[in-house]
mmCIF file of C-alpha atoms in Angstrom:
data_model
loop_
_atom_site.group_PDB
_atom_site.id
_atom_site.type_symbol
_atom_site.label_atom_id
_atom_site.label_comp_id
_atom_site.label_asym_id
_atom_site.label_seq_id
_atom_site.Cartn_x
_atom_site.Cartn_y
_atom_site.Cartn_z
ATOM 1 C CA UNK A 605 -6.127 11.816 -10.445
ATOM 2 C CA UNK A 606 -3.076 12.038 -8.421
ATOM 3 C CA UNK A 607 -0.202 9.654 -10.141
ATOM 4 C CA UNK A 608 3.062 8.265 -8.858
ATOM 5 C CA UNK A 609 5.784 7.029 -10.705
ATOM 6 C CA UNK A 610 8.680 5.183 -9.871
ATOM 7 C CA UNK A 611 11.869 4.126 -11.576
ATOM 8 C CA UNK A 612 13.335 1.821 -12.294
ATOM 9 C CA UNK A 613 10.665 -0.972 -12.648
ATOM 10 C CA UNK A 614 13.680 -3.530 -11.751
ATOM 11 C CA UNK A 615 16.923 -3.524 -10.615
ATOM 12 C CA UNK A 616 19.470 -6.118 -10.414
ATOM 13 C CA UNK A 617 22.335 -4.507 -8.424
ATOM 14 C CA UNK A 618 25.628 -6.676 -6.972
ATOM 15 C CA UNK A 619 25.880 -6.527 -3.329
ATOM 16 C CA UNK A 620 28.058 -3.816 -1.862
ATOM 17 C CA UNK A 621 26.956 -1.454 -4.544
ATOM 18 C CA UNK A 622 25.278 2.070 -4.395
ATOM 19 C CA UNK A 623 21.596 2.785 -6.524
ATOM 20 C CA UNK A 624 19.081 5.024 -6.137
ATOM 21 C CA UNK A 625 14.939 4.641 -6.979
ATOM 22 C CA UNK A 626 13.269 7.559 -7.741
ATOM 23 C CA UNK A 627 9.464 8.272 -7.401
ATOM 24 C CA UNK A 628 7.978 11.445 -9.028
ATOM 25 C CA UNK A 629 4.510 12.128 -8.477
ATOM 26 C CA UNK A 630 1.755 14.720 -10.315
ATOM 27 C CA UNK A 631 0.224 17.068 -7.777
ATOM 28 C CA UNK A 632 1.198 19.073 -4.486
ATOM 29 C CA UNK A 633 1.793 16.854 -1.235
ATOM 30 C CA UNK A 634 3.930 17.271 1.649
ATOM 31 C CA UNK A 635 3.761 13.543 3.017
ATOM 32 C CA UNK A 636 5.335 10.303 0.879
ATOM 33 C CA UNK A 637 5.521 7.146 2.453
ATOM 34 C CA UNK A 638 8.334 4.415 1.259
ATOM 35 C CA UNK A 639 6.937 0.389 1.460
ATOM 36 C CA UNK A 640 8.176 -2.864 1.346
ATOM 37 C CA UNK A 641 6.673 -5.697 0.256
ATOM 38 C CA UNK A 642 8.592 -9.328 0.189
ATOM 39 C CA UNK A 643 7.117 -12.027 -2.108
ATOM 40 C CA UNK A 644 4.197 -12.989 -0.894
ATOM 41 C CA UNK A 645 3.690 -10.756 1.880
ATOM 42 C CA UNK A 646 2.394 -7.623 3.390
ATOM 43 C CA UNK A 647 3.706 -4.068 2.977
ATOM 44 C CA UNK A 648 6.078 -3.187 5.728
ATOM 45 C CA UNK A 649 6.418 0.880 6.252
ATOM 46 C CA UNK A 650 10.174 1.884 5.869
ATOM 47 C CA UNK A 651 9.888 5.930 6.246
ATOM 48 C CA UNK A 652 7.306 8.807 6.255
ATOM 49 C CA UNK A 653 8.070 12.185 4.870
ATOM 50 C CA UNK A 654 6.115 15.053 6.140
ATOM 51 C CA UNK A 655 7.899 17.782 4.830
ATOM 52 C CA UNK A 656 9.961 19.448 1.896
ATOM 53 C CA UNK A 657 13.498 18.464 2.785
ATOM 54 C CA UNK A 658 12.845 15.762 4.921
ATOM 55 C CA UNK A 659 15.479 12.966 5.085
ATOM 56 C CA UNK A 660 15.399 9.511 6.836
ATOM 57 C CA UNK A 661 17.916 6.845 7.373
ATOM 58 C CA UNK A 662 17.645 3.065 8.701
ATOM 59 C CA UNK A 663 20.421 0.944 8.120
ATOM 60 C CA UNK A 664 21.445 1.223 4.324
ATOM 61 C CA UNK A 665 18.407 2.917 3.308
ATOM 62 C CA UNK A 666 18.067 6.218 3.397
ATOM 63 C CA UNK A 667 14.984 8.231 2.102
ATOM 64 C CA UNK A 668 14.702 11.904 0.996
ATOM 65 C CA UNK A 669 11.662 14.193 -0.251
ATOM 66 C CA UNK A 670 11.898 17.496 -2.481
ATOM 67 C CA UNK A 671 8.285 18.655 -2.929
ATOM 68 C CA UNK A 672 9.140 21.520 -5.094
ATOM 69 C CA UNK A 673 10.504 18.782 -7.470
ATOM 70 C CA UNK A 674 7.714 16.430 -6.407
ATOM 71 C CA UNK A 675 10.493 13.809 -6.305
ATOM 72 C CA UNK A 676 11.575 11.312 -3.499
ATOM 73 C CA UNK A 677 14.632 9.257 -3.746
ATOM 74 C CA UNK A 678 15.448 6.160 -1.868
ATOM 75 C CA UNK A 679 19.207 5.429 -1.971
ATOM 76 C CA UNK A 680 20.306 2.029 -1.039
ATOM 77 C CA UNK A 681 24.077 2.053 0.275
ATOM 78 C CA UNK A 682 26.351 -1.331 0.067
ATOM 79 C CA UNK A 683 23.069 -3.430 -0.874
ATOM 80 C CA UNK A 684 22.857 -6.698 0.853
ATOM 81 C CA UNK A 685 21.036 -10.014 -0.271
ATOM 82 C CA UNK A 686 18.409 -9.367 2.601
ATOM 83 C CA UNK A 687 17.176 -5.680 0.773
ATOM 84 C CA UNK A 688 16.205 -7.916 -2.026
ATOM 85 C CA UNK A 689 12.055 -6.978 -2.025
ATOM 86 C CA UNK A 690 9.955 -4.788 -3.837
ATOM 87 C CA UNK A 691 9.946 -0.862 -2.714
ATOM 88 C CA UNK A 692 6.768 1.452 -3.019
ATOM 89 C CA UNK A 693 6.440 4.847 -3.160
ATOM 90 C CA UNK A 694 3.097 6.581 -1.707
ATOM 91 C CA UNK A 695 1.532 9.554 -1.529
ATOM 92 C CA UNK A 696 -1.883 10.501 0.398
ATOM 93 C CA UNK A 697 -4.519 12.419 -1.484
ATOM 94 C CA UNK A 698 -5.211 14.828 1.513
ATOM 95 C CA UNK A 699 -8.567 13.215 1.555
ATOM 96 C CA UNK A 700 -8.470 10.952 4.312
ATOM 97 C CA UNK A 701 -5.979 8.164 4.195
ATOM 98 C CA UNK A 702 -6.536 7.806 0.268
ATOM 99 C CA UNK A 703 -3.034 6.540 -1.133
ATOM 100 C CA UNK A 704 -1.728 6.445 -4.356
ATOM 101 C CA UNK A 705 1.055 3.876 -4.674
ATOM 102 C CA UNK A 706 3.691 4.011 -7.343
ATOM 103 C CA UNK A 707 4.344 1.065 -9.479
ATOM 104 C CA UNK A 708 6.927 -0.534 -7.421
ATOM 105 C CA UNK A 709 10.806 -1.200 -8.082
ATOM 106 C CA UNK A 710 11.747 -4.981 -7.510
ATOM 107 C CA UNK A 711 15.267 -5.131 -6.140
ATOM 108 C CA UNK A 712 17.453 -8.059 -6.559
ATOM 109 C CA UNK A 713 20.614 -8.241 -4.902
ATOM 110 C CA UNK A 714 23.030 -10.498 -6.223
ATOM 111 C CA UNK A 715 25.891 -12.109 -4.107
ATOM 112 C CA UNK B 336 0.471 -5.081 20.207
ATOM 113 C CA UNK B 337 -1.083 -7.257 17.671
ATOM 114 C CA UNK B 338 -1.145 -5.859 14.138
ATOM 115 C CA UNK B 339 -3.937 -5.741 11.831
ATOM 116 C CA UNK B 340 -5.936 -9.101 10.912
ATOM 117 C CA UNK B 341 -7.379 -10.358 7.978
ATOM 118 C CA UNK B 342 -9.417 -13.268 7.414
ATOM 119 C CA UNK B 343 -9.457 -15.718 5.583
ATOM 120 C CA UNK B 344 -5.883 -15.454 4.124
ATOM 121 C CA UNK B 345 -6.749 -17.312 0.988
ATOM 122 C CA UNK B 346 -9.858 -18.312 -0.901
ATOM 123 C CA UNK B 347 -10.626 -19.373 -3.909
ATOM 124 C CA UNK B 348 -14.064 -19.025 -5.386
ATOM 125 C CA UNK B 349 -15.757 -19.185 -8.558
ATOM 126 C CA UNK B 350 -17.173 -16.725 -11.287
ATOM 127 C CA UNK B 351 -20.672 -15.394 -9.843
ATOM 128 C CA UNK B 352 -20.168 -16.258 -6.419
ATOM 129 C CA UNK B 353 -19.785 -13.434 -3.795
ATOM 130 C CA UNK B 354 -17.030 -13.162 -1.015
ATOM 131 C CA UNK B 355 -16.812 -11.491 2.155
ATOM 132 C CA UNK B 356 -13.668 -10.572 3.258
ATOM 133 C CA UNK B 357 -12.625 -9.185 7.204
ATOM 134 C CA UNK B 358 -10.123 -7.072 8.737
ATOM 135 C CA UNK B 359 -9.394 -6.126 12.531
ATOM 136 C CA UNK B 360 -7.287 -2.870 12.610
ATOM 137 C CA UNK B 361 -4.490 -2.178 15.233
ATOM 138 C CA UNK B 362 -6.301 -1.400 18.791
ATOM 139 C CA UNK B 363 -7.076 1.710 18.825
ATOM 140 C CA UNK B 364 -7.309 2.748 15.211
ATOM 141 C CA UNK B 365 -10.404 4.067 13.956
ATOM 142 C CA UNK B 366 -9.662 4.050 10.147
ATOM 143 C CA UNK B 367 -9.637 1.332 7.915
ATOM 144 C CA UNK B 368 -9.031 1.559 4.426
ATOM 145 C CA UNK B 369 -8.756 -1.421 1.493
ATOM 146 C CA UNK B 370 -6.390 -1.766 -1.483
ATOM 147 C CA UNK B 371 -6.709 -4.202 -4.211
ATOM 148 C CA UNK B 372 -3.292 -5.438 -5.520
ATOM 149 C CA UNK B 373 -2.698 -7.157 -8.480
ATOM 150 C CA UNK B 374 0.153 -7.472 -10.773
ATOM 151 C CA UNK B 375 -1.170 -5.569 -13.541
ATOM 152 C CA UNK B 376 -2.917 -2.584 -11.713
ATOM 153 C CA UNK B 377 -0.979 -2.696 -8.856
ATOM 154 C CA UNK B 378 -2.034 -1.363 -5.559
ATOM 155 C CA UNK B 379 -5.407 0.550 -6.103
ATOM 156 C CA UNK B 380 -7.382 1.947 -3.190
ATOM 157 C CA UNK B 381 -11.205 0.541 -2.854
ATOM 158 C CA UNK B 382 -12.193 2.895 0.201
ATOM 159 C CA UNK B 383 -11.920 4.108 3.555
ATOM 160 C CA UNK B 384 -14.098 3.859 6.696
ATOM 161 C CA UNK B 385 -13.417 6.212 9.999
ATOM 162 C CA UNK B 386 -15.984 6.079 12.939
ATOM 163 C CA UNK B 387 -18.505 3.692 10.721
ATOM 164 C CA UNK B 388 -18.743 5.860 7.917
ATOM 165 C CA UNK B 389 -17.243 5.684 4.584
ATOM 166 C CA UNK B 390 -15.402 8.510 3.532
ATOM 167 C CA UNK B 391 -13.741 7.975 0.447
ATOM 168 C CA UNK B 392 -14.221 5.146 -2.762
ATOM 169 C CA UNK B 393 -11.933 4.557 -5.109
ATOM 170 C CA UNK B 394 -12.957 3.922 -8.747
ATOM 171 C CA UNK B 395 -14.394 0.264 -8.372
ATOM 172 C CA UNK B 396 -17.843 -0.868 -9.475
ATOM 173 C CA UNK B 397 -21.002 -0.866 -7.086
ATOM 174 C CA UNK B 398 -19.955 -4.924 -6.603
ATOM 175 C CA UNK B 399 -17.288 -3.691 -4.484
ATOM 176 C CA UNK B 400 -18.375 -2.610 -0.775
ATOM 177 C CA UNK B 401 -17.497 -2.138 2.550
ATOM 178 C CA UNK B 402 -18.867 -1.405 5.458
ATOM 179 C CA UNK B 403 -16.863 -0.778 9.346
ATOM 180 C CA UNK B 404 -18.692 -1.832 12.923
ATOM 181 C CA UNK B 405 -18.715 -0.052 16.274
ATOM 182 C CA UNK B 406 -15.435 -2.019 17.017
ATOM 183 C CA UNK B 407 -13.643 -0.450 14.101
ATOM 184 C CA UNK B 408 -13.382 -4.130 12.657
ATOM 185 C CA UNK B 409 -14.043 -3.897 9.030
ATOM 186 C CA UNK B 410 -15.647 -6.276 5.921
ATOM 187 C CA UNK B 411 -15.592 -5.812 2.540
ATOM 188 C CA UNK B 412 -17.820 -8.141 0.009
ATOM 189 C CA UNK B 413 -17.455 -8.446 -3.814
ATOM 190 C CA UNK B 414 -20.806 -9.662 -5.352
ATOM 191 C CA UNK B 415 -20.837 -11.701 -8.619
ATOM 192 C CA UNK B 416 -17.340 -12.243 -8.721
ATOM 193 C CA UNK B 417 -15.186 -11.900 -11.955
ATOM 194 C CA UNK B 418 -11.953 -13.615 -13.199
ATOM 195 C CA UNK B 419 -10.428 -10.051 -12.954
ATOM 196 C CA UNK B 420 -11.301 -9.818 -9.522
ATOM 197 C CA UNK B 421 -8.383 -12.163 -8.422
ATOM 198 C CA UNK B 422 -6.145 -10.399 -6.376
ATOM 199 C CA UNK B 423 -4.514 -9.714 -3.203
ATOM 200 C CA UNK B 424 -6.735 -7.528 -0.852
ATOM 201 C CA UNK B 425 -4.752 -5.887 1.510
ATOM 202 C CA UNK B 426 -6.665 -3.961 4.356
ATOM 203 C CA UNK B 427 -4.668 -1.000 6.582
ATOM 204 C CA UNK B 428 -5.502 0.894 9.682
ATOM 205 C CA UNK B 429 -4.484 4.119 10.599
ATOM 206 C CA UNK B 430 -4.639 6.010 13.875
ATOM 207 C CA UNK B 431 -5.999 9.451 12.724
ATOM 208 C CA UNK B 432 -8.933 10.456 10.953
ATOM 209 C CA UNK B 433 -6.931 12.958 9.039
ATOM 210 C CA UNK B 434 -4.395 12.472 6.516
ATOM 211 C CA UNK B 435 -1.567 12.106 8.898
ATOM 212 C CA UNK B 436 -1.796 8.891 9.098
ATOM 213 C CA UNK B 437 0.661 6.244 8.213
ATOM 214 C CA UNK B 438 -0.700 3.089 6.894
ATOM 215 C CA UNK B 439 -0.336 -0.375 8.893
ATOM 216 C CA UNK B 440 -0.973 -3.212 6.553
ATOM 217 C CA UNK B 441 -2.267 -6.339 6.840
ATOM 218 C CA UNK B 442 -1.170 -9.473 5.523
ATOM 219 C CA UNK B 443 -3.746 -9.665 2.965
ATOM 220 C CA UNK B 444 -6.448 -11.874 1.750
ATOM 221 C CA UNK B 445 -5.126 -13.694 -1.415
ATOM 222 C CA UNK B 446 -8.481 -14.289 -3.541
ATOM 223 C CA UNK B 447 -8.787 -16.319 -6.697
ATOM 224 C CA UNK B 448 -11.982 -16.549 -9.155
ATOM 225 C CA UNK B 449 -12.232 -19.549 -11.304
#
């Protein structure tokens, strides 16, 4: 079974600082997705990475994919309180739309 | 464009009962998948439907079932509820039949089993 690991599980960071969340997966895949979830809410799609070396940026978030290392990163630049949420990476199974999700990283940005 | 709509949003059941959850996908989306989210197990795939056919099923007991209608709306049913079935059930739709599909999630149905 495809396994997806994220670290760290919990991240507390000060406003204005930079940090990176890591997502490792266990089998070959060239498609990786990042989602954000606010407490009690659904999952919001952040990034869709569809090939090796893909890099996407939106505001203070930047995601990248290295399919050879089976690694994706979500980099946070100059964090602000509004970024506080849980972030999930997901890999699809190549059999329809069955996604395997990471454990999630709970991010708290402290003023 | 309306998003994925799930009903009911919250419900409370007792052990042994059954429950049916409904999902209306984004207009034009033909793939609907269901996920269970719990604090202990995280997000787990239940099943996926495309054009009224179940294409994939996750590792859940037969008490969990689903179906999709010709208008792409989907329902999932859980029979003989157990305490461990308490979870947020998320429905997601996708526009493609292959595995290119970005998933768009609904707000979820939060089930509490007492």
